[in-house]
PDB file of C-alpha atoms in Angstrom:
ATOM      1  CA  ASP A 231     -59.581  -0.895   7.116  1.00  0.00           C
ATOM      2  CA  VAL A 232     -57.127  -1.433   4.133  1.00  0.00           C
ATOM      3  CA  ARG A 233     -57.206  -5.116   5.052  1.00  0.00           C
ATOM      4  CA  LEU A 234     -61.037  -5.399   4.662  1.00  0.00           C
ATOM      5  CA  ARG A 235     -61.451  -2.856   1.736  1.00  0.00           C
ATOM      6  CA  GLY A 236     -58.191  -2.717  -0.157  1.00  0.00           C
ATOM      7  CA  ASN A 237     -57.934   0.073  -2.838  1.00  0.00           C
ATOM      8  CA  GLU A 238     -61.601   1.137  -1.625  1.00  0.00           C
ATOM      9  CA  SER A 239     -60.244   2.235   1.842  1.00  0.00           C
ATOM     10  CA  PRO A 240     -59.349   6.064   2.039  1.00  0.00           C
ATOM     11  CA  TYR A 241     -56.007   4.667   3.753  1.00  0.00           C
ATOM     12  CA  ALA A 242     -55.102   2.481   0.761  1.00  0.00           C
ATOM     13  CA  SER A 243     -52.315   5.554  -0.410  1.00  0.00           C
ATOM     14  CA  TRP A 244     -50.660   5.242   3.029  1.00  0.00           C
ATOM     15  CA  PHE A 245     -49.546   1.620   2.033  1.00  0.00           C
ATOM     16  CA  PHE A 246     -48.196  -0.231  -1.359  1.00  0.00           C
ATOM     17  CA  ILE A 247     -51.086  -2.665  -2.389  1.00  0.00           C
ATOM     18  CA  GLU A 248     -50.058  -5.257  -5.117  1.00  0.00           C
ATOM     19  CA  ARG A 249     -53.161  -7.341  -5.109  1.00  0.00           C
ATOM     20  CA  HIS A 250     -56.425  -7.516  -2.870  1.00  0.00           C
ATOM     21  CA  PRO A 251     -57.536  -9.727  -0.918  1.00  0.00           C
ATOM     22  CA  PHE A 252     -54.226 -10.200   0.940  1.00  0.00           C
ATOM     23  CA  LEU A 253     -52.562 -13.454   1.895  1.00  0.00           C
ATOM     24  CA  GLU A 254     -51.255 -14.830   5.245  1.00  0.00           C
ATOM     25  CA  GLY A 255     -47.505 -15.408   4.977  1.00  0.00           C
ATOM     26  CA  GLU A 256     -44.892 -14.737   2.080  1.00  0.00           C
ATOM     27  CA  GLY A 257     -46.262 -12.781  -0.993  1.00  0.00           C
ATOM     28  CA  PRO A 258     -48.951 -11.145   0.832  1.00  0.00           C
ATOM     29  CA  GLY A 259     -50.209  -8.770  -1.683  1.00  0.00           C
ATOM     30  CA  TYR A 260     -48.259  -5.694  -0.360  1.00  0.00           C
ATOM     31  CA  ARG A 261     -44.863  -4.470   0.162  1.00  0.00           C
ATOM     32  CA  HIS A 262     -43.597  -5.216   3.447  1.00  0.00           C
ATOM     33  CA  TYR A 263     -40.044  -4.943   5.569  1.00  0.00           C
ATOM     34  CA  GLN A 264     -37.400  -7.126   4.412  1.00  0.00           C
ATOM     35  CA  LYS A 265     -36.474 -10.520   5.854  1.00  0.00           C
ATOM     36  CA  GLY A 266     -39.518 -12.110   5.501  1.00  0.00           C
ATOM     37  CA  GLN A 267     -41.481  -9.876   7.979  1.00  0.00           C
ATOM     38  CA  TRP A 268     -44.844  -9.788   6.132  1.00  0.00           C
ATOM     39  CA  GLN A 269     -46.608  -8.662   8.980  1.00  0.00           C
ATOM     40  CA  GLU A 270     -44.858  -5.355   8.926  1.00  0.00           C
ATOM     41  CA  PRO A 271     -46.524  -3.409   5.875  1.00  0.00           C
ATOM     42  CA  LEU A 272     -44.163  -0.630   4.454  1.00  0.00           C
ATOM     43  CA  LEU A 273     -45.846   2.913   4.709  1.00  0.00           C
ATOM     44  CA  ASN A 274     -45.661   5.125   1.555  1.00  0.00           C
ATOM     45  CA  THR A 275     -43.666   7.806   2.887  1.00  0.00           C
ATOM     46  CA  ASP A 276     -44.165  10.122   0.098  1.00  0.00           C
ATOM     47  CA  CYS A 277     -47.940  10.226   1.038  1.00  0.00           C
ATOM     48  CA  GLU A 278     -48.803  13.462   2.809  1.00  0.00           C
ATOM     49  CA  ALA A 279     -51.353  12.081   4.787  1.00  0.00           C
ATOM     50  CA  VAL A 280     -48.660   9.648   6.218  1.00  0.00           C
ATOM     51  CA  ALA A 281     -46.541  12.573   7.019  1.00  0.00           C
ATOM     52  CA  ASP A 282     -49.090  14.360   8.921  1.00  0.00           C
ATOM     53  CA  TYR A 283     -49.696  11.308  10.903  1.00  0.00           C
ATOM     54  CA  LEU A 284     -46.098  10.887  11.892  1.00  0.00           C
ATOM     55  CA  GLY A 285     -46.048  14.299  12.798  1.00  0.00           C
ATOM     56  CA  ARG A 286     -49.112  14.092  15.089  1.00  0.00           C
ATOM     57  CA  VAL A 287     -47.548  11.067  16.798  1.00  0.00           C
ATOM     58  CA  LEU A 288     -44.165  13.351  17.565  1.00  0.00           C
ATOM     59  CA  ARG A 289     -46.381  15.711  19.083  1.00  0.00           C
ATOM     60  CA  GLN A 290     -48.381  13.658  21.410  1.00  0.00           C
ATOM     61  CA  TYR A 291     -45.122  12.016  22.763  1.00  0.00           C
ATOM     62  CA  LEU A 292     -43.472  15.577  22.991  1.00  0.00           C
ATOM     63  CA  ALA A 293     -46.875  16.785  25.045  1.00  0.00           C
ATOM     64  CA  LEU A 294     -46.094  13.838  27.391  1.00  0.00           C
ATOM     65  CA  GLY A 295     -42.566  15.097  28.118  1.00  0.00           C
ATOM     66  CA  VAL A 296     -40.452  12.984  25.689  1.00  0.00           C
ATOM     67  CA  ASP A 297     -37.195  15.402  24.667  1.00  0.00           C
ATOM     68  CA  GLY A 298     -36.040  13.270  21.567  1.00  0.00           C
ATOM     69  CA  PHE A 299     -36.432  10.734  19.186  1.00  0.00           C
ATOM     70  CA  ARG A 300     -34.297   8.186  17.290  1.00  0.00           C
ATOM     71  CA  LEU A 301     -35.181   7.116  13.617  1.00  0.00           C
ATOM     72  CA  ASP A 302     -33.847   3.644  12.590  1.00  0.00           C
ATOM     73  CA  ALA A 303     -32.789   3.530   9.037  1.00  0.00           C
ATOM     74  CA  ALA A 304     -33.037   7.259   8.667  1.00  0.00           C
ATOM     75  CA  ALA A 305     -31.239   7.040   5.421  1.00  0.00           C
ATOM     76  CA  ASP A 306     -33.968   5.195   4.119  1.00  0.00           C
ATOM     77  CA  VAL A 307     -36.443   7.921   4.758  1.00  0.00           C
ATOM     78  CA  PRO A 308     -37.199  10.678   2.230  1.00  0.00           C
ATOM     79  CA  ARG A 309     -35.036  13.843   3.192  1.00  0.00           C
ATOM     80  CA  GLU A 310     -38.048  15.938   2.608  1.00  0.00           C
ATOM     81  CA  LEU A 311     -39.934  13.930   5.493  1.00  0.00           C
ATOM     82  CA  LEU A 312     -37.243  14.317   7.773  1.00  0.00           C
ATOM     83  CA  VAL A 313     -37.225  17.985   7.299  1.00  0.00           C
ATOM     84  CA  HIS A 314     -40.821  18.091   7.863  1.00  0.00           C
ATOM     85  CA  LEU A 315     -40.502  15.946  11.133  1.00  0.00           C
ATOM     86  CA  ARG A 316     -37.523  17.927  12.432  1.00  0.00           C
ATOM     87  CA  ARG A 317     -39.629  21.112  11.817  1.00  0.00           C
ATOM     88  CA  VAL A 318     -42.280  19.402  13.971  1.00  0.00           C
ATOM     89  CA  VAL A 319     -40.045  18.701  16.742  1.00  0.00           C
ATOM     90  CA  GLU A 320     -38.696  22.077  17.128  1.00  0.00           C
ATOM     91  CA  GLN A 321     -41.903  23.745  16.712  1.00  0.00           C
ATOM     92  CA  GLU A 322     -43.242  21.925  19.642  1.00  0.00           C
ATOM     93  CA  LYS A 323     -40.413  21.909  21.932  1.00  0.00           C
ATOM     94  CA  ARG A 324     -37.192  24.038  20.814  1.00  0.00           C
ATOM     95  CA  ASP A 325     -34.597  21.998  22.703  1.00  0.00           C
ATOM     96  CA  ALA A 326     -36.226  18.491  21.465  1.00  0.00           C
ATOM     97  CA  ILE A 327     -34.016  16.321  19.174  1.00  0.00           C
ATOM     98  CA  LEU A 328     -34.329  14.054  16.223  1.00  0.00           C
ATOM     99  CA  VAL A 329     -31.371  11.867  15.609  1.00  0.00           C
ATOM    100  CA  GLY A 330     -31.287   9.040  13.080  1.00  0.00           C
ATOM    101  CA  GLU A 331     -29.257   5.833  12.147  1.00  0.00           C
ATOM    102  CA  VAL A 332     -27.296   6.558   9.174  1.00  0.00           C
ATOM    103  CA  THR A 333     -24.868   3.939   7.839  1.00  0.00           C
ATOM    104  CA  THR A 334     -23.611   5.918   5.026  1.00  0.00           C
ATOM    105  CA  ASP A 335     -20.351   8.196   5.575  1.00  0.00           C
ATOM    106  CA  ASN A 336     -21.940  11.471   4.329  1.00  0.00           C
ATOM    107  CA  ILE A 337     -24.121  12.188   7.347  1.00  0.00           C
ATOM    108  CA  GLY A 338     -23.667  15.949   7.012  1.00  0.00           C
ATOM    109  CA  HIS A 339     -26.453  15.591   4.139  1.00  0.00           C
ATOM    110  CA  PHE A 340     -28.886  14.267   6.449  1.00  0.00           C
ATOM    111  CA  THR A 341     -28.037  16.462   9.338  1.00  0.00           C
ATOM    112  CA  ALA A 342     -28.417  19.621   7.306  1.00  0.00           C
ATOM    113  CA  GLN A 343     -31.823  20.925   8.177  1.00  0.00           C
ATOM    114  CA  ALA A 344     -33.064  17.431   8.602  1.00  0.00           C
ATOM    115  CA  LEU A 345     -31.837  15.062  11.461  1.00  0.00           C
ATOM    116  CA  THR A 346     -30.602  16.975  14.617  1.00  0.00           C
ATOM    117  CA  ALA A 347     -27.349  14.441  14.503  1.00  0.00           C
ATOM    118  CA  ALA A 348     -26.710  10.983  12.757  1.00  0.00           C
ATOM    119  CA  THR A 349     -24.523   7.996  13.545  1.00  0.00           C
ATOM    120  CA  ASP A 350     -21.168   8.438  12.720  1.00  0.00           C
ATOM    121  CA  PHE A 351     -20.089   5.016  11.489  1.00  0.00           C
ATOM    122  CA  SER A 352     -17.247   6.257   9.545  1.00  0.00           C
ATOM    123  CA  HIS A 353     -15.582   7.133  12.845  1.00  0.00           C
ATOM    124  CA  GLN A 354     -16.058   3.681  14.520  1.00  0.00           C
ATOM    125  CA  GLN A 355     -14.771   2.354  11.473  1.00  0.00           C
ATOM    126  CA  ALA A 356     -11.594   4.360  11.719  1.00  0.00           C
ATOM    127  CA  LEU A 357     -10.867   3.567  15.080  1.00  0.00           C
ATOM    128  CA  LEU A 358     -11.489   0.040  15.233  1.00  0.00           C
ATOM    129  CA  PRO A 359      -8.468  -1.142  12.869  1.00  0.00           C
ATOM    130  CA  TRP A 360      -6.125   0.795  15.116  1.00  0.00           C
ATOM    131  CA  LEU A 361      -7.237  -0.571  18.067  1.00  0.00           C
ATOM    132  CA  LEU A 362      -6.718  -4.125  16.299  1.00  0.00           C
ATOM    133  CA  GLY A 363      -3.309  -3.399  15.520  1.00  0.00           C
ATOM    134  CA  LYS A 364      -4.098  -3.636  12.014  1.00  0.00           C
ATOM    135  CA  SER A 365      -3.835   0.172  10.990  1.00  0.00           C
ATOM    136  CA  SER A 366      -0.920   2.869  11.451  1.00  0.00           C
ATOM    137  CA  THR A 367      -1.490   5.793  13.451  1.00  0.00           C
ATOM    138  CA  GLU A 368      -1.159   8.099  10.462  1.00  0.00           C
ATOM    139  CA  ALA A 369      -3.716   6.070   8.233  1.00  0.00           C
ATOM    140  CA  THR A 370      -6.133   6.516  11.570  1.00  0.00           C
ATOM    141  CA  GLN A 371      -5.740  10.340  11.593  1.00  0.00           C
ATOM    142  CA  ALA A 372      -6.469  10.502   7.924  1.00  0.00           C
ATOM    143  CA  ALA A 373      -9.728   8.362   8.209  1.00  0.00           C
ATOM    144  CA  LEU A 374     -10.823  10.518  11.260  1.00  0.00           C
ATOM    145  CA  ALA A 375     -10.293  13.664   9.599  1.00  0.00           C
ATOM    146  CA  ARG A 376     -12.165  12.555   6.496  1.00  0.00           C
ATOM    147  CA  SER A 377     -15.127  11.212   8.852  1.00  0.00           C
ATOM    148  CA  ALA A 378     -15.148  14.711  10.264  1.00  0.00           C
ATOM    149  CA  PHE A 379     -15.293  16.361   6.771  1.00  0.00           C
ATOM    150  CA  PHE A 380     -18.338  14.517   5.753  1.00  0.00           C
ATOM    151  CA  ARG A 381     -19.774  14.967   9.148  1.00  0.00           C
ATOM    152  CA  GLY A 382     -19.848  18.442   9.546  1.00  0.00           C
ATOM    153  CA  PRO A 383     -20.217  20.081  13.064  1.00  0.00           C
ATOM    154  CA  ALA A 384     -19.137  17.925  15.897  1.00  0.00           C
ATOM    155  CA  HIS A 385     -22.564  18.091  17.528  1.00  0.00           C
ATOM    156  CA  ALA A 386     -23.941  16.347  14.348  1.00  0.00           C
ATOM    157  CA  GLY A 387     -22.007  13.339  14.486  1.00  0.00           C
ATOM    158  CA  LEU A 388     -23.025  10.386  17.098  1.00  0.00           C
ATOM    159  CA  ILE A 389     -19.830   8.397  17.816  1.00  0.00           C
ATOM    160  CA  PHE A 390     -19.797   5.186  19.570  1.00  0.00           C
ATOM    161  CA  THR A 391     -17.763   1.789  19.689  1.00  0.00           C
ATOM    162  CA  ALA A 392     -20.629  -0.368  18.616  1.00  0.00           C
ATOM    163  CA  THR A 393     -24.369  -0.189  18.296  1.00  0.00           C
ATOM    164  CA  HIS A 394     -27.277  -3.115  19.136  1.00  0.00           C
ATOM    165  CA  ASP A 395     -26.984  -4.274  15.659  1.00  0.00           C
ATOM    166  CA  GLN A 396     -23.014  -5.108  16.407  1.00  0.00           C
ATOM    167  CA  PRO A 397     -20.515  -7.153  18.469  1.00  0.00           C
ATOM    168  CA  ARG A 398     -19.220  -4.656  21.502  1.00  0.00           C
ATOM    169  CA  LEU A 399     -15.791  -3.589  21.436  1.00  0.00           C
ATOM    170  CA  ALA A 400     -14.650  -5.446  24.328  1.00  0.00           C
ATOM    171  CA  SER A 401     -16.002  -8.826  22.537  1.00  0.00           C
ATOM    172  CA  ILE A 402     -13.835  -7.952  19.546  1.00  0.00           C
ATOM    173  CA  LEU A 403     -10.919  -6.920  20.933  1.00  0.00           C
ATOM    174  CA  GLY A 404     -10.835  -9.809  23.760  1.00  0.00           C
ATOM    175  CA  ASP A 405      -8.520  -7.324  25.602  1.00  0.00           C
ATOM    176  CA  ALA A 406      -9.728  -5.025  28.389  1.00  0.00           C
ATOM    177  CA  ARG A 407      -7.015  -2.721  28.440  1.00  0.00           C
ATOM    178  CA  ARG A 408      -7.481  -1.977  24.918  1.00  0.00           C
ATOM    179  CA  ALA A 409     -11.245  -1.670  25.320  1.00  0.00           C
ATOM    180  CA  ARG A 410     -10.930   0.886  27.836  1.00  0.00           C
ATOM    181  CA  LEU A 411      -8.558   2.447  25.545  1.00  0.00           C
ATOM    182  CA  GLY A 412     -11.164   2.604  22.859  1.00  0.00           C
ATOM    183  CA  GLN A 413     -14.015   3.835  25.046  1.00  0.00           C
ATOM    184  CA  LEU A 414     -11.753   6.653  26.357  1.00  0.00           C
ATOM    185  CA  LEU A 415     -11.159   7.850  22.770  1.00  0.00           C
ATOM    186  CA  MET A 416     -14.820   7.644  21.880  1.00  0.00           C
ATOM    187  CA  LEU A 417     -15.357   9.852  25.196  1.00  0.00           C
ATOM    188  CA  CYS A 418     -13.008  12.276  24.564  1.00  0.00           C
ATOM    189  CA  LEU A 419     -12.985  12.849  20.758  1.00  0.00           C
ATOM    190  CA  LEU A 420     -15.110  15.587  19.178  1.00  0.00           C
ATOM    191  CA  GLY A 421     -18.856  14.251  18.402  1.00  0.00           C
ATOM    192  CA  VAL A 422     -21.440  13.286  20.528  1.00  0.00           C
ATOM    193  CA  PRO A 423     -20.771   9.962  22.601  1.00  0.00           C
ATOM    194  CA  ALA A 424     -23.464   7.566  22.280  1.00  0.00           C
ATOM    195  CA  ILE A 425     -23.045   4.850  24.951  1.00  0.00           C
ATOM    196  CA  TYR A 426     -24.145   1.322  24.390  1.00  0.00           C
ATOM    197  CA  TYR A 427     -25.772  -0.091  27.815  1.00  0.00           C
ATOM    198  CA  GLY A 428     -23.428  -1.740  29.690  1.00  0.00           C
ATOM    199  CA  ASP A 429     -20.003  -0.833  28.205  1.00  0.00           C
ATOM    200  CA  GLU A 430     -19.470   1.404  31.011  1.00  0.00           C
ATOM    201  CA  ILE A 431     -19.385  -1.802  33.183  1.00  0.00           C
ATOM    202  CA  GLY A 432     -17.460  -3.685  30.492  1.00  0.00           C
ATOM    203  CA  LEU A 433     -20.228  -6.060  29.438  1.00  0.00           C
ATOM    204  CA  ARG A 434     -19.332  -8.297  26.876  1.00  0.00           C
ATOM    205  CA  SER A 435     -20.037 -11.752  25.159  1.00  0.00           C
ATOM    206  CA  ASP A 436     -18.272 -14.797  25.670  1.00  0.00           C
ATOM    207  CA  HIS A 437     -16.999 -14.711  21.917  1.00  0.00           C
ATOM    208  CA  VAL A 438     -13.254 -14.937  21.397  1.00  0.00           C
ATOM    209  CA  PRO A 439     -12.027 -13.504  18.317  1.00  0.00           C
ATOM    210  CA  SER A 440     -10.585 -16.061  15.971  1.00  0.00           C
ATOM    211  CA  GLN A 441      -6.796 -16.473  15.384  1.00  0.00           C
ATOM    212  CA  SER A 442      -7.172 -15.296  11.825  1.00  0.00           C
ATOM    213  CA  GLY A 443      -9.012 -11.983  13.077  1.00  0.00           C
ATOM    214  CA  ALA A 444     -12.069 -12.421  11.340  1.00  0.00           C
ATOM    215  CA  LEU A 445     -14.819 -10.358  12.993  1.00  0.00           C
ATOM    216  CA  ARG A 446     -18.287 -11.284  13.091  1.00  0.00           C
ATOM    217  CA  ASP A 447     -20.707 -10.152  10.648  1.00  0.00           C
ATOM    218  CA  PHE A 448     -22.474  -6.686  11.292  1.00  0.00           C
ATOM    219  CA  GLU A 449     -25.695  -7.805  12.633  1.00  0.00           C
ATOM    220  CA  ASP A 450     -24.206 -10.663  14.434  1.00  0.00           C
ATOM    221  CA  ALA A 451     -25.215  -9.102  17.685  1.00  0.00           C
ATOM    222  CA  TRP A 452     -27.059 -11.437  19.780  1.00  0.00           C
ATOM    223  CA  PRO A 453     -24.310 -12.651  21.773  1.00  0.00           C
ATOM    224  CA  ASP A 454     -24.077  -9.096  22.872  1.00  0.00           C
ATOM    225  CA  ARG A 455     -27.403  -8.154  23.539  1.00  0.00           C
ATOM    226  CA  ALA A 456     -27.207 -10.007  27.108  1.00  0.00           C
ATOM    227  CA  PRO A 457     -29.292  -8.292  29.767  1.00  0.00           C
ATOM    228  CA  MET A 458     -27.647  -5.804  31.859  1.00  0.00           C
ATOM    229  CA  PRO A 459     -25.928  -7.509  35.267  1.00  0.00           C
ATOM    230  CA  TRP A 460     -26.740  -5.565  38.318  1.00  0.00           C
ATOM    231  CA  GLN A 461     -24.577  -7.549  40.666  1.00  0.00           C
ATOM    232  CA  ARG A 462     -21.809  -5.008  41.240  1.00  0.00           C
ATOM    233  CA  SER A 463     -19.331  -7.986  41.696  1.00  0.00           C
ATOM    234  CA  GLN A 464     -19.687  -8.650  38.003  1.00  0.00           C
ATOM    235  CA  TRP A 465     -18.770  -5.090  36.873  1.00  0.00           C
ATOM    236  CA  ASP A 466     -15.426  -3.967  35.452  1.00  0.00           C
ATOM    237  CA  LEU A 467     -14.867  -1.185  38.118  1.00  0.00           C
ATOM    238  CA  GLU A 468     -12.067   0.410  36.327  1.00  0.00           C
ATOM    239  CA  MET A 469     -13.817   0.670  33.097  1.00  0.00           C
ATOM    240  CA  LEU A 470     -16.743   2.272  35.127  1.00  0.00           C
ATOM    241  CA  THR A 471     -14.266   4.657  36.804  1.00  0.00           C
ATOM    242  CA  LEU A 472     -12.919   5.579  33.314  1.00  0.00           C
ATOM    243  CA  PHE A 473     -16.397   6.467  32.102  1.00  0.00           C
ATOM    244  CA  GLN A 474     -17.144   8.418  35.017  1.00  0.00           C
ATOM    245  CA  ASP A 475     -13.914  10.601  35.075  1.00  0.00           C
ATOM    246  CA  ALA A 476     -14.281  11.006  31.164  1.00  0.00           C
ATOM    247  CA  LEU A 477     -17.729  12.157  31.199  1.00  0.00           C
ATOM    248  CA  ARG A 478     -16.995  14.490  33.912  1.00  0.00           C
ATOM    249  CA  LEU A 479     -13.893  15.909  32.045  1.00  0.00           C
ATOM    250  CA  ARG A 480     -16.195  16.433  29.324  1.00  0.00           C
ATOM    251  CA  SER A 481     -18.994  18.211  30.979  1.00  0.00           C
ATOM    252  CA  GLU A 482     -16.194  20.645  32.709  1.00  0.00           C
ATOM    253  CA  HIS A 483     -14.154  21.319  29.817  1.00  0.00           C
ATOM    254  CA  PRO A 484     -15.613  22.818  26.354  1.00  0.00           C
ATOM    255  CA  ALA A 485     -12.493  21.889  24.533  1.00  0.00           C
ATOM    256  CA  LEU A 486     -13.581  18.383  24.809  1.00  0.00           C
ATOM    257  CA  ARG A 487     -17.118  19.173  23.038  1.00  0.00           C
ATOM    258  CA  ARG A 488     -16.756  21.728  20.772  1.00  0.00           C
ATOM    259  CA  GLY A 489     -13.887  23.365  18.354  1.00  0.00           C
ATOM    260  CA  THR A 490     -11.592  21.678  16.102  1.00  0.00           C
ATOM    261  CA  GLN A 491      -8.973  18.926  16.914  1.00  0.00           C
ATOM    262  CA  GLU A 492      -5.451  18.216  15.956  1.00  0.00           C
ATOM    263  CA  PHE A 493      -3.439  15.125  15.683  1.00  0.00           C
ATOM    264  CA  LEU A 494       0.239  15.679  16.902  1.00  0.00           C
ATOM    265  CA  PRO A 495       2.659  13.249  15.443  1.00  0.00           C
ATOM    266  CA  PHE A 496       4.832  11.113  17.526  1.00  0.00           C
ATOM    267  CA  ALA A 497       7.284   8.361  16.759  1.00  0.00           C
ATOM    268  CA  GLU A 498       5.410   4.653  16.757  1.00  0.00           C
ATOM    269  CA  THR A 499       7.198   1.870  18.638  1.00  0.00           C
ATOM    270  CA  PRO A 500       7.292  -1.500  17.263  1.00  0.00           C
TER     271      PRO A 500
END
């Protein structure tokens, strides 16, 4: 309707119209998603009608049995809208969750009354240099403590070794033993483990870390978005056993899920 009628449409306030009639291609006459995606117009998330519509969408899927939602780029969504959406979710189904991708390190700002939990990139960024041998244990402990401070309660932070926008840990390290260590830490430290499909069986790309140690860009993830291999002969069974054992321990022992954590000093060896 907006495409046909422009500002005369009752839905005009849902979008950011710059001129009408619209064009096909770059500079279409309305604000759209970045990276040249002109086919994806931006919603005006400050519009009350948009907020109501999004709430109805969530209610519909909750009624169908959905138990939770993940919001992409949640840090770009007005906090008032996040609060509204979480209220909708919890009113419809008390134990349903609303999690979001937040790339900043102050995720506590988003999980206080807004998101149930958010991605904790600072936790990942604290562990990776240590696994690469580029950070001392003391510096890593300090970074993890800082991450926990800005995260708030452990259940509010989704901790991970990689996301779908990043190279996998096994691809970055190029060492299966170090990759297993990194996954074990993710599964046992405080926070909510978010497992990237295939990591549990050692899925990795053919990327070989450069001798300089330079890492691939944040969104250089296509080599690691391979289909899930279902042939068991292609799996790292030692990694799979590690995941199964660690998750079993996490389920059986509350100390691995809540409370506080303390890092004990030890002498580092060369």
